[in-house]
CSV table of C-alpha atoms in Angstrom, one decimal:
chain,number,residue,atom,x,y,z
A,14,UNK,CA,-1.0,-81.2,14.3
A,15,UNK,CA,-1.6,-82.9,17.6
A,16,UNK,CA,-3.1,-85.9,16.6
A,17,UNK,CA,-0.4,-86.8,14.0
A,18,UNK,CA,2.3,-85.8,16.5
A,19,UNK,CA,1.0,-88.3,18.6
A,20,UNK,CA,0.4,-90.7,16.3
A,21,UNK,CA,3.5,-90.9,14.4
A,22,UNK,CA,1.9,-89.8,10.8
A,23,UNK,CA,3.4,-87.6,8.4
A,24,UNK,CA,0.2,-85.9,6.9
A,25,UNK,CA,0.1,-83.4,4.0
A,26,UNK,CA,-2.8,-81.2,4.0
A,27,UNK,CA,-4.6,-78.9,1.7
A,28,UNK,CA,-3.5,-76.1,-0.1
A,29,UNK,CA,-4.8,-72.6,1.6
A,30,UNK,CA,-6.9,-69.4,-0.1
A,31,UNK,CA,-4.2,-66.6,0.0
A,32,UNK,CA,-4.7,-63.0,0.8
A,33,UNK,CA,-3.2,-61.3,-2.1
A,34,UNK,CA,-5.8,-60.6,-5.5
A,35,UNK,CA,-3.3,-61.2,-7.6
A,36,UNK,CA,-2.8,-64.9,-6.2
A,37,UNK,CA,-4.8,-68.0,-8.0
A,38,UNK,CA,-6.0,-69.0,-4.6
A,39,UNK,CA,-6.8,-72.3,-3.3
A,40,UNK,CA,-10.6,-73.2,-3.9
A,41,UNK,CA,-11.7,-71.9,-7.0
A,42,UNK,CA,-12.4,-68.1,-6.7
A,43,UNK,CA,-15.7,-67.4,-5.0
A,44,UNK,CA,-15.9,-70.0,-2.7
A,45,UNK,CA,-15.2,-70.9,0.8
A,46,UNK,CA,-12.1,-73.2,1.2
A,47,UNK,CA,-13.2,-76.2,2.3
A,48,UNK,CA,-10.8,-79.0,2.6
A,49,UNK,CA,-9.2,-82.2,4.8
A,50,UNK,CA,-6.4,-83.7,5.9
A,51,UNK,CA,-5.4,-86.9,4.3
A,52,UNK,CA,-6.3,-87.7,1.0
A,53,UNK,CA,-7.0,-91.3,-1.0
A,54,UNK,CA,-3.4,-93.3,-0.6
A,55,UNK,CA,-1.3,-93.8,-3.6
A,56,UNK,CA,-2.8,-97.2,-4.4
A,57,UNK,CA,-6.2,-96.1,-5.3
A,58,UNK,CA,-5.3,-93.2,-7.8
A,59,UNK,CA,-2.8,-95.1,-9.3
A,60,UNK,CA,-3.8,-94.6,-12.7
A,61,UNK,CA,-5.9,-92.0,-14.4
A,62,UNK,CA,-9.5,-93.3,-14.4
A,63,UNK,CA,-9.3,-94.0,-10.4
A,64,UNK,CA,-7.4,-91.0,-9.7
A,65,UNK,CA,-10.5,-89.0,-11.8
A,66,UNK,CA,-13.1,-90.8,-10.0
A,67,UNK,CA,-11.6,-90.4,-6.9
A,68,UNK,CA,-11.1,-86.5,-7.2
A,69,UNK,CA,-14.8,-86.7,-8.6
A,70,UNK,CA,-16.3,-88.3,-5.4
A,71,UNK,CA,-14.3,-85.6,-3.2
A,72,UNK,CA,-16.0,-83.2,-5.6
A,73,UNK,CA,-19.3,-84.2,-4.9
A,74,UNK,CA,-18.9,-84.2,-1.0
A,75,UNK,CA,-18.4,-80.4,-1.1
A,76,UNK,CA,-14.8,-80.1,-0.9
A,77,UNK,CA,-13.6,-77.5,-3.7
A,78,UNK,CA,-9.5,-78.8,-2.1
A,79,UNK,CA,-7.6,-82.2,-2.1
A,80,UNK,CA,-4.8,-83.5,0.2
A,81,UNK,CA,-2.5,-86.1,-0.3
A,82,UNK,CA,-2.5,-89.2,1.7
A,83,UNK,CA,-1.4,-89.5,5.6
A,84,UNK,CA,0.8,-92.5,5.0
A,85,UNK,CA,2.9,-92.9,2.5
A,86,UNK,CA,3.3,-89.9,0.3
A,87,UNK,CA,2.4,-90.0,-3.2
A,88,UNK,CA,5.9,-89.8,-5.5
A,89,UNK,CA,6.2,-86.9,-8.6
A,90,UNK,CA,3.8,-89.0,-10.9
A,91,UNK,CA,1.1,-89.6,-8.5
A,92,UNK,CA,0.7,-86.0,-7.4
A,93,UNK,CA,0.5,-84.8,-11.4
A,94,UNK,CA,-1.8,-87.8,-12.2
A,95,UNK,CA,-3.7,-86.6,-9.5
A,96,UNK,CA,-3.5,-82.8,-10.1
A,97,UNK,CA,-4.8,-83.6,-13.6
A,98,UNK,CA,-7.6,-85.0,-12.6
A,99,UNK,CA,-8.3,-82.6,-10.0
A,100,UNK,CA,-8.4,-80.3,-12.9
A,101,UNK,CA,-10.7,-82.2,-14.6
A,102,UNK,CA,-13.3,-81.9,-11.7
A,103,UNK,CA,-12.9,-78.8,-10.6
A,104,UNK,CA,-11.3,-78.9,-7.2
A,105,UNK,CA,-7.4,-77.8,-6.2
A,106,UNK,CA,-4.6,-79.6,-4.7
A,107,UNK,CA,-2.1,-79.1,-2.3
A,108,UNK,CA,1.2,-80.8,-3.2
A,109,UNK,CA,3.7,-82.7,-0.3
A,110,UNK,CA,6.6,-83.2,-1.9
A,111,UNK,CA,9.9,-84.6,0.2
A,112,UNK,CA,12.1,-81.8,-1.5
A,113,UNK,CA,9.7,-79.3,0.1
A,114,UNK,CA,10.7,-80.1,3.3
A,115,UNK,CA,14.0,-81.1,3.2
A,116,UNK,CA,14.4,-77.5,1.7
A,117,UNK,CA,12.9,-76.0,4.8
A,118,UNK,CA,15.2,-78.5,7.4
A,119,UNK,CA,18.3,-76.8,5.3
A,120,UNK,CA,18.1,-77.9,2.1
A,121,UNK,CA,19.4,-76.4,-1.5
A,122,UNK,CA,17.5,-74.2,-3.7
A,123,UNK,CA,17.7,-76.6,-6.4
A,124,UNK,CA,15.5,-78.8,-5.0
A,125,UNK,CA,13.0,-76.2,-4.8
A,126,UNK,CA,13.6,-75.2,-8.8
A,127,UNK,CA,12.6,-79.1,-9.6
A,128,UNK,CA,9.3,-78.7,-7.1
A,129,UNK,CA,8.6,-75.5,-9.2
A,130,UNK,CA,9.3,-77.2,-12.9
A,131,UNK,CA,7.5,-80.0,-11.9
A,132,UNK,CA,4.1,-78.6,-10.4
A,133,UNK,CA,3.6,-75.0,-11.5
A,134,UNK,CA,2.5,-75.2,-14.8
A,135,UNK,CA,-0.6,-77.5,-13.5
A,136,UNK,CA,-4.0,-75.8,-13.2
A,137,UNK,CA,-5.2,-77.6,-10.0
A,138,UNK,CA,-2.0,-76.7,-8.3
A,139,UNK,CA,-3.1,-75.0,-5.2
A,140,UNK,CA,-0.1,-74.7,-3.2
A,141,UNK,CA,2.9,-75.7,-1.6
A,142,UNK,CA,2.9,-77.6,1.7
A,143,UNK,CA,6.1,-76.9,4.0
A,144,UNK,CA,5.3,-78.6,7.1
A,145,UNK,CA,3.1,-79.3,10.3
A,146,UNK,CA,3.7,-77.7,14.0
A,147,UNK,CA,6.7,-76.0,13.6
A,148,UNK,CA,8.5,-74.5,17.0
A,149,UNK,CA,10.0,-70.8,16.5
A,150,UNK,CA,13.6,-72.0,15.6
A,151,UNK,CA,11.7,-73.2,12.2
A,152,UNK,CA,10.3,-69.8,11.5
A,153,UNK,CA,13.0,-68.1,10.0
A,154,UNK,CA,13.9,-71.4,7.7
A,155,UNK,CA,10.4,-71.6,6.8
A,156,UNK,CA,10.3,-67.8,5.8
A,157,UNK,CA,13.3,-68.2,3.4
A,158,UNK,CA,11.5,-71.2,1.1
A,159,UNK,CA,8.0,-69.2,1.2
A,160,UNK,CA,10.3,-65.9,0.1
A,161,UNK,CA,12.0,-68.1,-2.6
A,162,UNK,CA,8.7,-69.5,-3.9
A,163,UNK,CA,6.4,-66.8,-4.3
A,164,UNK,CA,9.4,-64.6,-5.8
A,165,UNK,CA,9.4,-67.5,-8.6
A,166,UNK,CA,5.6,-68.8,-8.5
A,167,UNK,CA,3.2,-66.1,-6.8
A,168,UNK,CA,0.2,-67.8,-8.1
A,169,UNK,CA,0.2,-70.5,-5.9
A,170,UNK,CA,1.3,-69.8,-1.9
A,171,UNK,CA,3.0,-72.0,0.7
A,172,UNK,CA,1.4,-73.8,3.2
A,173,UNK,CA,2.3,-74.6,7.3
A,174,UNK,CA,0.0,-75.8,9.5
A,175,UNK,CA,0.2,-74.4,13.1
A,176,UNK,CA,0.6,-75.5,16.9
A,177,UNK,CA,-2.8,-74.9,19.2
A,178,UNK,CA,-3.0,-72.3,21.8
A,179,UNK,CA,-2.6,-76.0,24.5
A,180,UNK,CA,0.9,-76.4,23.7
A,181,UNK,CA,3.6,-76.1,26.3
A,182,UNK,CA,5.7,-73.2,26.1
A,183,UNK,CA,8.6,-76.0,25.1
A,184,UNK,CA,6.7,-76.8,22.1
A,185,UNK,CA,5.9,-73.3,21.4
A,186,UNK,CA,9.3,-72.1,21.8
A,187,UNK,CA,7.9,-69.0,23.3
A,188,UNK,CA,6.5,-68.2,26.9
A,189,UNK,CA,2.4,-67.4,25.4
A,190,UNK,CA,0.3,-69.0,22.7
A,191,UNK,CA,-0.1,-65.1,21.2
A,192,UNK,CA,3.4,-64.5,20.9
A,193,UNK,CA,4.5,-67.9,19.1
A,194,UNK,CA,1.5,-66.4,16.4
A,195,UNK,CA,2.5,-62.9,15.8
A,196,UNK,CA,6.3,-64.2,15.5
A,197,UNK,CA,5.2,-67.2,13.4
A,198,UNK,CA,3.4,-64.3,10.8
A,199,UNK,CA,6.0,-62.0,11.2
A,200,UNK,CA,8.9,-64.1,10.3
A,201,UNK,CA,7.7,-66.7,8.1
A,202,UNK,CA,6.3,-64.1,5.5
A,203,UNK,CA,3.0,-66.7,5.0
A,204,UNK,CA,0.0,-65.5,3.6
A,205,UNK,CA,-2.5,-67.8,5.6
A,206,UNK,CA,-3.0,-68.9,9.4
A,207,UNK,CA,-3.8,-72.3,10.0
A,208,UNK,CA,-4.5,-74.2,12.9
A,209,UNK,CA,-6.3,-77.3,14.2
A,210,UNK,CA,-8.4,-77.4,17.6
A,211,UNK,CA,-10.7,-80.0,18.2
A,212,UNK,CA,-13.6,-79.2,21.0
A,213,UNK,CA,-12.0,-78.5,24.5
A,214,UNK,CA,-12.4,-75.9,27.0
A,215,UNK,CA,-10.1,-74.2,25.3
A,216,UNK,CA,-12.1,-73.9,21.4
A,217,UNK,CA,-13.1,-70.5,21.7
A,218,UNK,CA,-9.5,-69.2,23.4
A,219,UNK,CA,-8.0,-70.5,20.1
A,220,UNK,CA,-10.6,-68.9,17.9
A,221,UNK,CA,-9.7,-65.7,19.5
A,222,UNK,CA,-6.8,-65.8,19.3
A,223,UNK,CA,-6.2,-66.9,15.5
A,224,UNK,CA,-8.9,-63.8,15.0
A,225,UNK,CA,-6.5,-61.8,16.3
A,226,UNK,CA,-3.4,-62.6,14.7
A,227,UNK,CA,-4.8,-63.0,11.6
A,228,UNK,CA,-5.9,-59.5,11.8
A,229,UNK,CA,-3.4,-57.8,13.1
A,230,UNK,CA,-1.0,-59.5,10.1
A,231,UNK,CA,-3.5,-59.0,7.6
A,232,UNK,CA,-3.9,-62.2,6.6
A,233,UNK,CA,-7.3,-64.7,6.8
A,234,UNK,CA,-7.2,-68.0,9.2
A,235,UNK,CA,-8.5,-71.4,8.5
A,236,UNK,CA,-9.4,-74.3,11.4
A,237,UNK,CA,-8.9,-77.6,11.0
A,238,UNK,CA,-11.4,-79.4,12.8
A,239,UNK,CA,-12.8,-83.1,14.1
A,240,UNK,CA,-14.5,-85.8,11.4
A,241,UNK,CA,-12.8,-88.9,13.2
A,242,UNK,CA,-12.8,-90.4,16.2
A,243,UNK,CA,-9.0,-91.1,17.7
A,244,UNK,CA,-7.3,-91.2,20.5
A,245,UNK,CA,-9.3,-89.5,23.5
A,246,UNK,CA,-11.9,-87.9,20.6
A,247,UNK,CA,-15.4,-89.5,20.2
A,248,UNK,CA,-16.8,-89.0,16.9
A,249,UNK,CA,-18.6,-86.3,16.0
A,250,UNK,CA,-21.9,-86.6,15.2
A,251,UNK,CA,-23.4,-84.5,12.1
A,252,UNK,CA,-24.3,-81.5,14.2
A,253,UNK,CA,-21.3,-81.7,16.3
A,254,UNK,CA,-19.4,-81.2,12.5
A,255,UNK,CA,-21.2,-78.8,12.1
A,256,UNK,CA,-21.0,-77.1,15.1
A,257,UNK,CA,-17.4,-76.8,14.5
A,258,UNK,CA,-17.7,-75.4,11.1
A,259,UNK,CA,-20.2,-72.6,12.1
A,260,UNK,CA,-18.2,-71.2,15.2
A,261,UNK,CA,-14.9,-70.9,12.7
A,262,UNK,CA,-17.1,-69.2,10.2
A,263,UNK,CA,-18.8,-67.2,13.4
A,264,UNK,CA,-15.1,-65.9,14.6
A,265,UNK,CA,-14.3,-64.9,11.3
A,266,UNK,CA,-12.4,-68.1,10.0
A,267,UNK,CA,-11.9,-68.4,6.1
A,268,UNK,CA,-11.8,-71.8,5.6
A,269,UNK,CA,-12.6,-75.4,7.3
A,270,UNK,CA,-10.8,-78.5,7.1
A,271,UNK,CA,-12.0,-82.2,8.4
A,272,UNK,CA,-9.2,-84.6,9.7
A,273,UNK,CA,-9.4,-86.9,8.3
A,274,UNK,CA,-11.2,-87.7,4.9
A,275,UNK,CA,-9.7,-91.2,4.7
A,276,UNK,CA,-9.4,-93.5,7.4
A,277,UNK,CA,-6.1,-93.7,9.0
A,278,UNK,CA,-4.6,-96.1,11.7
A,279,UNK,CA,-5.8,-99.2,10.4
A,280,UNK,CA,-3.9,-100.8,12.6
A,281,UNK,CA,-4.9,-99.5,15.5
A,282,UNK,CA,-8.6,-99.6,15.3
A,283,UNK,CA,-9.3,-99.1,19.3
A,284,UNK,CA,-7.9,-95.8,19.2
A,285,UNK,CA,-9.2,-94.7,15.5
A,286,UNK,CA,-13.0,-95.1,14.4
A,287,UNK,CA,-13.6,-94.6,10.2
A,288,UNK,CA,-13.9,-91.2,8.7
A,289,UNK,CA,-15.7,-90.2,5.8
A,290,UNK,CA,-14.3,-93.1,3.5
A,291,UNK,CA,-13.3,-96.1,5.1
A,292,UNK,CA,-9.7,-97.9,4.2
A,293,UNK,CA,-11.0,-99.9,1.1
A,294,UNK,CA,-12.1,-96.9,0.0
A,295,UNK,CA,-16.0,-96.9,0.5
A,296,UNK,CA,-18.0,-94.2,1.4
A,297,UNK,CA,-19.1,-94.7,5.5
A,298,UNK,CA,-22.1,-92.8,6.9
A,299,UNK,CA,-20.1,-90.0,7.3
A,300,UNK,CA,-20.3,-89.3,3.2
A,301,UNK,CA,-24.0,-88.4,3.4
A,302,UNK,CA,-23.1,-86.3,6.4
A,303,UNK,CA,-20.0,-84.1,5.8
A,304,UNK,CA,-21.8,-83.2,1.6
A,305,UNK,CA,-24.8,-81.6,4.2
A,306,UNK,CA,-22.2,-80.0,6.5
A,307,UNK,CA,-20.2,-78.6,3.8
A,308,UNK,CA,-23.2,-77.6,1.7
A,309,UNK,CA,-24.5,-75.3,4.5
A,310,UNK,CA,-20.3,-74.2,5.5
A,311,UNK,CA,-20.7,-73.3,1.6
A,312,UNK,CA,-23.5,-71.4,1.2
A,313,UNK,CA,-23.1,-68.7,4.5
A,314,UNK,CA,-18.7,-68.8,4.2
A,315,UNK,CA,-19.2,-67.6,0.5
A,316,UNK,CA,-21.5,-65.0,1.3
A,317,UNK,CA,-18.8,-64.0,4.1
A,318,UNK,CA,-15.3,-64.3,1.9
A,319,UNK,CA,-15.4,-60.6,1.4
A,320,UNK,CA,-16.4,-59.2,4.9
A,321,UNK,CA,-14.1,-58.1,7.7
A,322,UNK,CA,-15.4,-59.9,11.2
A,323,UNK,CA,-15.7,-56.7,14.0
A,324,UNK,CA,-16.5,-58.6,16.5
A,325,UNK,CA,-17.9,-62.0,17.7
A,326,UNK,CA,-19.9,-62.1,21.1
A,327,UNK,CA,-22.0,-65.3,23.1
A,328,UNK,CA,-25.1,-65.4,24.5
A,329,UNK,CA,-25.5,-67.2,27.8
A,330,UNK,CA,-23.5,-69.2,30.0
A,331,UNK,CA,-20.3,-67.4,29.2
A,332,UNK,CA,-17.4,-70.0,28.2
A,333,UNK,CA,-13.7,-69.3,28.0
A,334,UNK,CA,-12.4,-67.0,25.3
A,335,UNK,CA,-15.8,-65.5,24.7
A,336,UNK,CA,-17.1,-62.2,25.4
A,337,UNK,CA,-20.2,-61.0,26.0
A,338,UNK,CA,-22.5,-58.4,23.9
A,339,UNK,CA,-20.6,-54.9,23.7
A,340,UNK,CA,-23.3,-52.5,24.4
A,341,UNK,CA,-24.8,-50.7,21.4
A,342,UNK,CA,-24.3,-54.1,19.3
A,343,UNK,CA,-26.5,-54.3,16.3
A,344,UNK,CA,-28.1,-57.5,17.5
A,345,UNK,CA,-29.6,-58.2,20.5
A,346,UNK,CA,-30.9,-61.7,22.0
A,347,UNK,CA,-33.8,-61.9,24.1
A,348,UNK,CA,-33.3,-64.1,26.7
A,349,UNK,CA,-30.5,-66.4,27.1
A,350,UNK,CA,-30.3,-69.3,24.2
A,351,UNK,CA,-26.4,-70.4,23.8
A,352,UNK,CA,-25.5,-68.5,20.3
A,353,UNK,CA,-22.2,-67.4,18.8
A,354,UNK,CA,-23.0,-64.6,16.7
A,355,UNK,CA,-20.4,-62.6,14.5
A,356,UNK,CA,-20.2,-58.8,13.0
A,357,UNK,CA,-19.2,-58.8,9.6
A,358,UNK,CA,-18.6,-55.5,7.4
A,359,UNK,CA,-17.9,-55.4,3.8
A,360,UNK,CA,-17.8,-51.7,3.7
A,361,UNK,CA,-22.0,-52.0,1.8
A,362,UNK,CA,-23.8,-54.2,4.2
A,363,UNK,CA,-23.4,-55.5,7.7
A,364,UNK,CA,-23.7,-59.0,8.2
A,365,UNK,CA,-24.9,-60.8,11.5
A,366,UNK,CA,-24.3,-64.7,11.7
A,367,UNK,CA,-26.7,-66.3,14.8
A,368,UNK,CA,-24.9,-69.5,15.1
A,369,UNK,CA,-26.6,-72.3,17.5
A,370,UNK,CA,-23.9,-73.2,20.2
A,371,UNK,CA,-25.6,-76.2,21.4
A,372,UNK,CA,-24.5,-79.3,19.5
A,373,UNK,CA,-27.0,-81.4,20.7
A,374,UNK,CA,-30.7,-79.7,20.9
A,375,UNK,CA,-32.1,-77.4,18.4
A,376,UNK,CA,-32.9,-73.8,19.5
A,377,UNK,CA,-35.1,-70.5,18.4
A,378,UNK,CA,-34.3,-67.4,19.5
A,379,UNK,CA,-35.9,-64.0,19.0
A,380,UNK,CA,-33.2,-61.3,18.1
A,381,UNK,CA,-33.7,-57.1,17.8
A,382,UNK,CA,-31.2,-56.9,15.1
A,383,UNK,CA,-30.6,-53.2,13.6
A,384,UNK,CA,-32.2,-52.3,10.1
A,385,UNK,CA,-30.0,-50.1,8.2
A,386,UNK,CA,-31.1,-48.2,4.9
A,387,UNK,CA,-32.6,-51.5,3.2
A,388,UNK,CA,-35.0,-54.2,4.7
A,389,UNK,CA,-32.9,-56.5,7.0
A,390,UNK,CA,-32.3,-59.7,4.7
A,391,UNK,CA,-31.6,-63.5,5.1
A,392,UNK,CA,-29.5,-65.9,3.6
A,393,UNK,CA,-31.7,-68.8,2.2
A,394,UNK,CA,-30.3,-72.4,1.6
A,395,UNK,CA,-30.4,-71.8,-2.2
A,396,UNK,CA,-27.9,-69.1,-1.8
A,397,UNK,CA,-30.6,-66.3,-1.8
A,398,UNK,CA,-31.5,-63.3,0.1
A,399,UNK,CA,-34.8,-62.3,1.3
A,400,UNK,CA,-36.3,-59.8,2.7
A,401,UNK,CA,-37.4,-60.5,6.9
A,402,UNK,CA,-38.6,-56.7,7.2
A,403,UNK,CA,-38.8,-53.4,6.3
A,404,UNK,CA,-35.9,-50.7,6.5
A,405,UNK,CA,-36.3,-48.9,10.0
A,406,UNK,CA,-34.2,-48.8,13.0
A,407,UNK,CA,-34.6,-52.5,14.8
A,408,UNK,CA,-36.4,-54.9,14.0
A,409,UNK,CA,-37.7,-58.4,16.0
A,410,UNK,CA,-36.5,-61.4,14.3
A,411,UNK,CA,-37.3,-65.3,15.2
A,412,UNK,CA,-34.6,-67.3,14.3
A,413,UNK,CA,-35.1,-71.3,14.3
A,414,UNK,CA,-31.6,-73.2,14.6
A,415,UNK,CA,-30.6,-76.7,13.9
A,416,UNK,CA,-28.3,-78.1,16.7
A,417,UNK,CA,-25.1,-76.9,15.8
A,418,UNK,CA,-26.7,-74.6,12.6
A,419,UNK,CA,-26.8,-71.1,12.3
A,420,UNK,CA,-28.6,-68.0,10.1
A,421,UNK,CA,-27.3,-65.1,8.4
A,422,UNK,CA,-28.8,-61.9,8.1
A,423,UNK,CA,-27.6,-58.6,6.4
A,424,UNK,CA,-29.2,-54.7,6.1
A,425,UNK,CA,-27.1,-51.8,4.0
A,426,UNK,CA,-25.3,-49.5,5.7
A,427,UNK,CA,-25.1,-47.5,7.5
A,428,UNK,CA,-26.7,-49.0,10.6
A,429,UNK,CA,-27.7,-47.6,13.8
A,430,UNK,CA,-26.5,-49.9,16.8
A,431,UNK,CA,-29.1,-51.3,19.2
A,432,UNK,CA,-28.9,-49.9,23.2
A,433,UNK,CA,-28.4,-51.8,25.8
């Protein structure tokens, strides 16, 4: 991850929502991942009470995952005093552990048998986390400890976090961005793409390209994205969060993740504002903000967990990585308000998120999105659908977006597409 590269922190992140069924999965089953990077620091969950009310208040922010701290990293009793009461409220845990990643720098197998006696049995385990960044010389070391692991606990996956598409090709190890990715999920055998991109020119190249790879491998991705101001980042207002959280969900992304959740760089305040708790552990503004965020990431990323993205498309000024509307689309904008909207298929209804691209203003748009065999439904902020007309072939839809919001529609199919 960029930002602790340059910084010097050692991070551990959360634990990721794997592909396979058969796996207990990260958030608890039904939901959208939703998760951070660095978690409360050893000294305020160390006993049970503040551990419980600490998972508790990440509970109650909308974050169904946990991370340990940036700095330092919790020892064994700290991460099962914690994974106990992440149990008690209802959330999972990703466990950093230093034998973890000794094993993958070359390490015995032993170490990984004490990781495994030591964490397994815990219901809140979520996973295993192996590293940050890793250049292609990794790959192969990192693909023998994921191997090991799942042939001895498939319940709960392994965890790397990946380089963005603006590293060099020295960092990548490779000559293009697309290549380190489909070597990184050939070789290492992981069951989840993550990345983190914060917004640059290059936001929606990234998004593509994670799509893509993900797809190709079979496997989901996740996007780690901005919740604190550092180094040449402003913070993100509300919308801008977001914003970041509806064009992952819009390109198909299976999971979000804020850095950071606990303020970090403490001593360097000029380059690192306060994130969503501050370091003496209070709740900033951003607490109110991020439980709205995730509330609305919840509500359309659940409804989305079990649909295949066919295609995402922008409407109006074009921006890099984007495409435009493929002709015979089932949507269809009238006029040209900035949107990011995404195709979904779960082999019974088609899906159509209208996400607002502009962080800053809200928007309405008027759409001619196809009507397939049932009346053409939208997803409500209680979690229901209702009906916004009547089966037929198209049908004229005003959609009002929040700055950085978006809607989500769905009709049974099969549906006709829309000319151009």
């Amino acid at each position: 991850m960029r930002a602790v590269r340059l910084a010097a922190l050692v991070c551990a992140l959360v634990a990721l929502w794997a592909a396979a069924p058969a796996r207990a999965g990260l958030a608890p089953p039904g939901q959208l991942p939703i998760g951070f990077w660095c978690g409360p620091p050893r000294a305020f969950v160390a006993d049970a009470a503040a551990a419980a009310a600490r998972m508790a208040e990440i509970k109650a922010a909308g974050f169904n995952m946990a991370s340990p701290p940036c700095e330092p990293p919790y020892d064994t009793a700290t991460n099962q005093r914690v994974l106990t009461a992440a149990q008690q409220a209802g959330i999972k845990v990703i466990v950093s552990d230093q034998r973890l990643t000794d094993a993958v720098a070359g390490g015995s197998t032993a170490q990984l048998d004490q990781v495994l006696a030591d964490y397994a049995s815990y219901p809140a385990l979520g996973g295993y986390y192996l590293g940050d960044e890793p250049s292609t010389d990794a790959f192969s070391r990192v693909g023998a400890v994921v191997s090991y692991l799942r042939a001895r606990d498939p319940e709960h996956p392994a965890y790397v976090n990946v380089i963005p598409d603006f590293a060099t090709p020295g960092q990548l190890g490779v000559s293009d961005y697309a290549t380190y990715l489909d070597q990184y999920l050939g070789t290492s055998g992981i069951s989840l793409l993550s990345y983190d991109h914060y917004p640059t020119d290059g936001f929606f190249t990234n998004l593509a390209a994670a799509r893509d790879a993900a797809a190709a491998h079979g496997v989901p991705f996740w996007q780690i994205v901005l919740s604190t101001r550092h180094l040449s980042y402003d913070q993100p207002t509300q919308a801008q969060k977001l914003w970041e959280g509806m064009q992952t969900l819009a390109y198909g992304g299976k999971g979000v993740m804020f850095f950071t959740y606990w303020t970090v760089g403490l001593e360097d305040p000029d380059n690192w504002g306060e994130a969503i708790i501050d370091g003496a552990g209070t709740q900033t503004s951003q607490y109110s903000e991020i439980t709205d965020v995730n509330a609305q990431l919840q509500s359309i990323g659940q409804a989305l967990l079990g649909a295949t993205n066919r295609y995402t498309f922008q409407n109006g000024k074009p921006v890099a990585g984007a495409i435009a509307r493929p002709v015979g689309a089932p949507v269809r904008v009238d006029g040209s308000t900035p949107l990011t909207i995404g195709v979904f298929d779960d082999g019974t209804y088609l899906y159509t998120l209208v996400t607002n691209r502009d962080a800053e203003t809200a928007r309405t748009a008027t759409l001619q999105v196809a009507t397939g065999t049932s009346p053409l439904e939208r997803l409500g902020p209680s979690g229901t659908w209702s009906a916004v007309s009547a089966a037929g072939s198209a049908t004229a839809v005003g959609a009002a977006l929040p700055a950085g919001g978006g809607v989500l529609y769905r009709t049974a199919l099969p549906v006709a597409p829309i000319g151009s």
